[in-house]
Amino acid sequence: MNWLIPLSATQTVLLAALGLKVVAIDMRTDDIAEAVKAQPTQVQTQADPAALSWDNARSASLSGDEMRKIIREEVAALETPARAASAPAQPVKPQHTPQQVKTAVTAVDREINYFRSRGAIDEVEMAGLQAKIAKLPLAERRAALTSLTKAMSKGEIDGWM
Amino acid sequence: MKLKSKILAAGVAVALMSTAAIAGYKQPAPVDVDLVNRTALGDMVSAQQAKDEVTYIGCGIRKIQTGAGVASTGFCQARDADEEQFTCFTQDPELLAATATTGDFSFITFAWNEDGECTYIGVSTQSFYLTEKMVK
């Protein structure tokens, strides 16, 4: 019968320990429940359309429209670089320095004078000359065309435009 | 014999009249370049069929990609039987469009300023510029 006293004491201690463990689990459960209650508020904040993206979205809180919006935005983001890469390159407008313009004008004048001294220009030469004239700025182009057509009209250069 | 000649003459006259009726009205416009008044005119058919080797008239356009865009230059040129000639040019969009309307049988008229720039381009394509030879 002597062993009953230590057994009773041990049972009492174990029961006390079990009770404490239950209280601890209960407190932990309350904490988790409070955290879960706080979670929907946070998701609602993130559900702002401006903040929607795959990075911060919670599927449970997204409507079909919101998901479609995200998909559209993501697809558009993927397509944009590809579209930019496939677009034809826009011609870069060359900026000629006054010195470059002067050089080009001099070259065209020299060529017109050459044809004037020769007295004739053929179709191929005319095409080449007009291509050079076309690259001049508007005012210089007009002056070159005036010089060329006057020379042709006077009969100094036999040929056709 | 006399009656036969009359019948023959009448037949020839009728034949000529019917040919004229088929050919229609004709109004050839030989090329003329007036350097004083700075105008030129003429139709393409008359120029092409002129009894010389100098006459011509026409308009054209060149479009050249320069790298900074397309530069368009239009021009009209003519030389008449007296060897008076002129070539004018234009970069004006409206006049450029006019140069593009010329046809194979067009009548063309143009004028220019002291810088040689075209100030006027007229184009008219009419049946009466076609020759009898071309209609047949």
Short mmCIF file of C-alpha atoms in Angstrom, two decimals:
data_model
loop_
_atom_site.label_atom_id
_atom_site.label_comp_id
_atom_site.label_asym_id
_atom_site.label_seq_id
_atom_site.Cartn_x
_atom_site.Cartn_y
_atom_site.Cartn_z
CA MET A 1 0.00 0.00 0.00
CA ASN A 2 3.07 2.19 0.46
CA TRP A 3 3.43 2.69 -3.31
CA LEU A 4 -0.01 4.38 -3.58
CA ILE A 5 1.19 7.65 -2.04
CA PRO A 6 4.02 8.29 -4.55
CA LEU A 7 1.72 7.27 -7.42
CA SER A 8 -0.91 9.72 -6.30
CA ALA A 9 1.66 12.50 -6.03
CA THR A 10 3.03 11.73 -9.51
CA GLN A 11 -0.50 11.76 -11.00
CA THR A 12 -1.17 15.11 -9.36
CA VAL A 13 1.99 16.62 -10.83
CA LEU A 14 1.25 15.21 -14.31
CA LEU A 15 -2.31 16.53 -14.18
CA ALA A 16 -1.01 19.94 -13.21
CA ALA A 17 1.47 19.84 -16.12
CA LEU A 18 -1.26 18.80 -18.52
CA GLY A 19 -3.47 21.60 -17.27
CA LEU A 20 -0.73 24.15 -17.88
CA LYS A 21 -0.16 22.76 -21.39
CA VAL A 22 -3.85 23.07 -22.21
CA VAL A 23 -3.89 26.66 -21.02
CA ALA A 24 -0.81 27.41 -23.18
CA ILE A 25 -2.42 25.82 -26.25
CA ASP A 26 -5.61 27.76 -25.60
CA MET A 27 -3.68 31.04 -25.43
CA ARG A 28 -1.82 30.16 -28.66
CA THR A 29 -5.13 29.39 -30.36
CA ASP A 30 -6.48 32.79 -29.35
CA ASP A 31 -3.40 34.47 -30.83
CA ILE A 32 -3.83 32.63 -34.16
CA ALA A 33 -7.52 33.48 -34.24
CA GLU A 34 -6.73 37.17 -33.75
CA ALA A 35 -4.11 37.00 -36.52
CA VAL A 36 -6.61 35.37 -38.89
CA LYS A 37 -9.15 38.09 -38.05
CA ALA A 38 -6.60 40.77 -38.94
CA GLN A 39 -5.65 39.09 -42.30
CA PRO A 40 -8.80 40.03 -44.42
CA THR A 41 -8.32 43.73 -43.64
CA GLN A 42 -4.79 43.55 -45.01
CA VAL A 43 -5.96 41.77 -48.20
CA GLN A 44 -8.72 44.32 -48.71
CA THR A 45 -6.09 47.03 -48.66
CA GLN A 46 -4.07 45.14 -51.24
CA ALA A 47 -7.19 44.67 -53.39
CA ASP A 48 -6.92 48.32 -54.46
CA PRO A 49 -6.96 48.08 -58.31
CA ALA A 50 -3.89 50.26 -58.53
CA ALA A 51 -1.94 47.81 -56.39
CA LEU A 52 -2.97 44.62 -58.17
CA SER A 53 -0.24 42.32 -59.40
CA TRP A 54 0.86 38.74 -59.18
CA ASP A 55 3.36 39.74 -56.50
CA ASN A 56 0.87 40.91 -53.90
CA ALA A 57 -2.41 39.28 -54.95
CA ARG A 58 -4.25 36.75 -52.77
CA SER A 59 -6.34 34.54 -54.99
CA ALA A 60 -8.95 34.04 -52.29
CA SER A 61 -9.76 37.78 -52.26
CA LEU A 62 -9.70 38.44 -56.03
CA SER A 63 -12.77 38.59 -58.20
CA GLY A 64 -12.81 37.35 -61.79
CA ASP A 65 -12.61 40.90 -63.15
CA GLU A 66 -9.62 41.68 -60.98
CA MET A 67 -7.82 38.56 -62.14
CA ARG A 68 -8.58 39.37 -65.80
CA LYS A 69 -7.26 42.89 -65.23
CA ILE A 70 -4.02 41.53 -63.81
CA ILE A 71 -3.66 39.08 -66.68
CA ARG A 72 -4.22 41.85 -69.23
CA GLU A 73 -1.62 44.05 -67.54
CA GLU A 74 0.91 41.27 -67.34
CA VAL A 75 0.38 40.24 -70.97
CA ALA A 76 0.65 43.88 -72.07
CA ALA A 77 3.88 44.23 -70.12
CA LEU A 78 5.28 41.16 -71.86
CA GLU A 79 4.18 42.35 -75.31
CA THR A 80 5.50 45.90 -75.07
CA PRO A 81 9.22 45.13 -75.47
CA ALA A 82 8.49 42.71 -78.34
CA ARG A 83 6.37 45.31 -80.11
CA ALA A 84 9.07 47.93 -79.69
CA ALA A 85 11.66 45.56 -81.09
CA SER A 86 9.59 44.66 -84.18
CA ALA A 87 8.61 48.26 -85.08
CA PRO A 88 10.50 49.62 -88.11
CA ALA A 89 13.30 51.97 -87.19
CA GLN A 90 12.34 55.57 -87.72
CA PRO A 91 14.80 57.41 -89.92
CA VAL A 92 17.02 59.58 -87.82
CA LYS A 93 16.96 63.07 -89.13
CA PRO A 94 20.56 63.93 -89.78
CA GLN A 95 21.64 67.24 -88.37
CA HIS A 96 24.08 68.80 -90.79
CA THR A 97 26.51 71.35 -89.59
CA PRO A 98 26.82 74.57 -91.61
CA GLN A 99 30.21 73.33 -92.78
CA GLN A 100 28.70 70.06 -94.04
CA VAL A 101 25.97 71.97 -95.88
CA LYS A 102 28.55 74.27 -97.43
CA THR A 103 30.63 71.30 -98.57
CA ALA A 104 27.57 69.61 -100.12
CA VAL A 105 26.48 72.82 -101.88
CA THR A 106 29.99 73.31 -103.26
CA ALA A 107 30.05 69.73 -104.55
CA VAL A 108 26.69 70.17 -106.33
CA ASP A 109 27.75 73.53 -107.82
CA ARG A 110 30.98 71.98 -109.05
CA GLU A 111 29.05 69.16 -110.68
CA ILE A 112 26.60 71.53 -112.41
CA ASN A 113 29.56 73.57 -113.67
CA TYR A 114 31.18 70.40 -114.97
CA PHE A 115 28.06 69.51 -116.99
CA ARG A 116 27.86 73.12 -118.16
CA SER A 117 31.43 72.95 -119.45
CA ARG A 118 30.74 69.60 -121.08
CA GLY A 119 27.48 70.90 -122.56
CA ALA A 120 25.41 67.81 -121.81
CA ILE A 121 24.12 65.50 -119.15
CA ASP A 122 22.70 62.02 -119.67
CA GLU A 123 19.85 60.34 -117.79
CA VAL A 124 22.06 58.46 -115.34
CA GLU A 125 24.10 61.55 -114.53
CA MET A 126 20.90 63.55 -114.08
CA ALA A 127 19.55 60.97 -111.64
CA GLY A 128 22.76 61.08 -109.62
CA LEU A 129 22.84 64.87 -109.59
CA GLN A 130 19.23 65.12 -108.50
CA ALA A 131 19.84 62.62 -105.71
CA LYS A 132 22.61 64.87 -104.39
CA ILE A 133 20.44 67.97 -104.75
CA ALA A 134 17.59 66.26 -102.89
CA LYS A 135 19.80 65.84 -99.82
CA LEU A 136 20.42 69.57 -99.50
CA PRO A 137 18.36 71.69 -97.11
CA LEU A 138 15.30 73.26 -98.73
CA ALA A 139 16.76 76.70 -99.51
CA GLU A 140 20.00 75.28 -100.91
CA ARG A 141 18.03 72.68 -102.88
CA ARG A 142 15.92 75.40 -104.48
CA ALA A 143 19.05 77.38 -105.39
CA ALA A 144 20.70 74.32 -106.95
CA LEU A 145 17.58 73.47 -108.95
CA THR A 146 17.38 77.07 -110.16
CA SER A 147 21.00 76.91 -111.28
CA LEU A 148 20.51 73.57 -113.04
CA THR A 149 17.22 74.39 -114.81
CA LYS A 150 18.50 77.79 -115.94
CA ALA A 151 21.59 76.19 -117.43
CA MET A 152 19.39 73.67 -119.22
CA SER A 153 16.92 76.31 -120.39
CA LYS A 154 19.72 78.44 -121.80
CA GLY A 155 21.00 75.44 -123.69
CA GLU A 156 24.23 75.35 -121.69
CA ILE A 157 23.44 71.83 -120.58
CA ASP A 158 21.70 69.62 -123.10
CA GLY A 159 19.57 67.09 -121.27
CA TRP A 160 16.30 66.35 -119.54
CA MET A 161 15.15 66.39 -115.96
CA MET B 1 -18.96 57.81 -168.75
CA LYS B 2 -19.77 61.24 -167.39
CA LEU B 3 -22.41 59.75 -165.09
CA LYS B 4 -19.94 57.20 -163.84
CA SER B 5 -17.47 59.97 -162.94
CA LYS B 6 -20.17 61.81 -161.01
CA ILE B 7 -21.11 58.70 -159.12
CA LEU B 8 -17.47 58.03 -158.35
CA ALA B 9 -16.90 61.60 -157.13
CA ALA B 10 -20.00 61.42 -154.96
CA GLY B 11 -18.82 58.14 -153.50
CA VAL B 12 -15.41 59.59 -152.65
CA ALA B 13 -17.03 62.64 -151.04
CA VAL B 14 -19.31 60.47 -148.91
CA ALA B 15 -16.38 58.30 -147.90
CA LEU B 16 -14.36 61.35 -146.82
CA MET B 17 -17.28 62.79 -144.89
CA SER B 18 -17.84 59.56 -143.01
CA THR B 19 -14.15 59.34 -142.11
CA ALA B 20 -14.26 62.85 -140.71
CA ALA B 21 -17.36 61.98 -138.71
CA ILE B 22 -15.66 58.95 -137.18
CA ALA B 23 -12.45 60.84 -136.33
CA GLY B 24 -14.32 63.59 -134.52
CA TYR B 25 -13.15 67.08 -133.73
CA LYS B 26 -9.42 67.63 -133.79
CA GLN B 27 -7.49 70.46 -132.24
CA PRO B 28 -3.76 69.81 -132.26
CA ALA B 29 -1.66 72.19 -130.16
CA PRO B 30 1.91 72.43 -131.43
CA VAL B 31 4.50 73.15 -128.76
CA ASP B 32 5.29 76.80 -128.21
CA VAL B 33 7.75 78.18 -125.67
CA ASP B 34 7.45 81.89 -124.91
CA LEU B 35 10.57 82.97 -123.03
CA VAL B 36 9.40 86.59 -122.78
CA ASN B 37 6.15 85.79 -121.04
CA ARG B 38 7.65 82.70 -119.37
CA THR B 39 5.03 80.24 -120.56
CA ALA B 40 5.01 77.06 -122.58
CA LEU B 41 2.21 74.96 -124.02
CA GLY B 42 1.54 72.12 -126.38
CA ASP B 43 0.09 68.65 -126.55
CA MET B 44 2.13 65.51 -126.28
CA VAL B 45 0.90 64.02 -129.57
CA SER B 46 1.73 67.13 -131.60
CA ALA B 47 5.16 67.22 -129.99
CA GLN B 48 5.83 63.59 -130.70
CA GLN B 49 4.68 63.91 -134.32
CA ALA B 50 6.40 67.24 -135.03
CA LYS B 51 8.32 67.33 -138.29
CA ASP B 52 11.62 68.00 -136.55
CA GLU B 53 13.89 66.31 -134.06
CA VAL B 54 13.89 68.96 -131.37
CA THR B 55 10.31 69.41 -130.18
CA TYR B 56 9.15 67.96 -126.90
CA ILE B 57 6.95 68.76 -123.91
CA GLY B 58 6.19 66.98 -120.67
CA CYS B 59 6.11 67.00 -116.89
CA GLY B 60 7.50 64.56 -114.39
CA ILE B 61 8.35 64.00 -110.77
CA ARG B 62 11.28 62.52 -108.89
CA LYS B 63 10.90 61.17 -105.38
CA ILE B 64 14.15 60.53 -103.60
CA GLN B 65 14.65 58.94 -100.18
CA THR B 66 17.33 61.08 -98.57
CA GLY B 67 17.55 59.33 -95.21
CA ALA B 68 15.66 62.18 -93.59
CA GLY B 69 12.50 61.55 -95.57
CA VAL B 70 11.43 61.62 -99.20
CA ALA B 71 12.29 64.73 -101.19
CA SER B 72 9.97 65.30 -104.17
CA THR B 73 10.90 67.47 -107.10
CA GLY B 74 8.51 68.04 -109.97
CA PHE B 75 9.43 69.54 -113.30
CA CYS B 76 7.98 70.54 -116.65
CA GLN B 77 10.05 71.01 -119.76
CA ALA B 78 9.40 71.96 -123.37
CA ARG B 79 11.24 72.86 -126.54
CA ASP B 80 9.53 74.13 -129.66
CA ALA B 81 10.41 73.98 -133.34
CA ASP B 82 12.34 77.26 -133.02
CA GLU B 83 14.48 75.57 -130.37
CA GLU B 84 13.26 77.83 -127.62
CA GLN B 85 13.20 75.76 -124.48
CA PHE B 86 12.62 75.92 -120.76
CA THR B 87 12.64 73.61 -117.77
CA CYS B 88 10.91 74.68 -114.58
CA PHE B 89 10.89 72.84 -111.27
CA THR B 90 8.62 72.73 -108.26
CA GLN B 91 8.53 71.43 -104.71
CA ASP B 92 5.04 72.74 -104.05
CA PRO B 93 2.72 69.84 -103.08
CA GLU B 94 -0.17 71.10 -105.22
CA LEU B 95 1.96 71.56 -108.30
CA LEU B 96 3.65 68.21 -107.67
CA ALA B 97 0.19 66.65 -107.75
CA ALA B 98 -0.51 68.39 -111.07
CA THR B 99 2.59 66.88 -112.67
CA ALA B 100 1.29 63.43 -111.76
CA THR B 101 -1.92 63.95 -113.76
CA THR B 102 -0.27 64.10 -117.18
CA GLY B 103 -1.34 61.38 -119.58
CA ASP B 104 0.08 60.07 -122.83
CA PHE B 105 -2.11 62.38 -124.91
CA SER B 106 -2.31 65.41 -122.63
CA PHE B 107 -2.14 69.05 -123.48
CA ILE B 108 0.29 70.69 -121.08
CA THR B 109 0.84 74.30 -120.23
CA PHE B 110 3.14 75.74 -117.63
CA ALA B 111 4.63 79.01 -116.48
CA TRP B 112 7.62 79.94 -114.34
CA ASN B 113 9.14 82.76 -112.36
CA GLU B 114 12.53 84.42 -112.67
CA ASP B 115 14.11 81.68 -110.51
CA GLY B 116 12.90 78.97 -112.84
CA GLU B 117 10.29 77.70 -110.40
CA CYS B 118 7.01 76.53 -111.91
CA THR B 119 4.20 78.88 -110.94
CA TYR B 120 1.49 77.22 -112.98
CA ILE B 121 0.96 73.74 -114.38
CA GLY B 122 -2.11 72.92 -116.46
CA VAL B 123 -2.96 69.50 -117.80
CA SER B 124 -5.87 68.60 -120.07
CA THR B 125 -6.50 65.23 -121.68
CA GLN B 126 -9.02 65.50 -124.53
CA SER B 127 -10.01 63.40 -127.51
CA PHE B 128 -9.24 66.20 -129.93
CA TYR B 129 -5.53 65.97 -129.15
CA LEU B 130 -5.47 62.46 -130.62
CA THR B 131 -4.55 62.38 -134.27
CA GLU B 132 -6.56 60.77 -137.01
CA LYS B 133 -3.74 58.29 -137.44
CA MET B 134 -3.99 57.17 -133.81
CA VAL B 135 -7.78 56.85 -133.84
CA LYS B 136 -7.78 54.49 -136.86
#
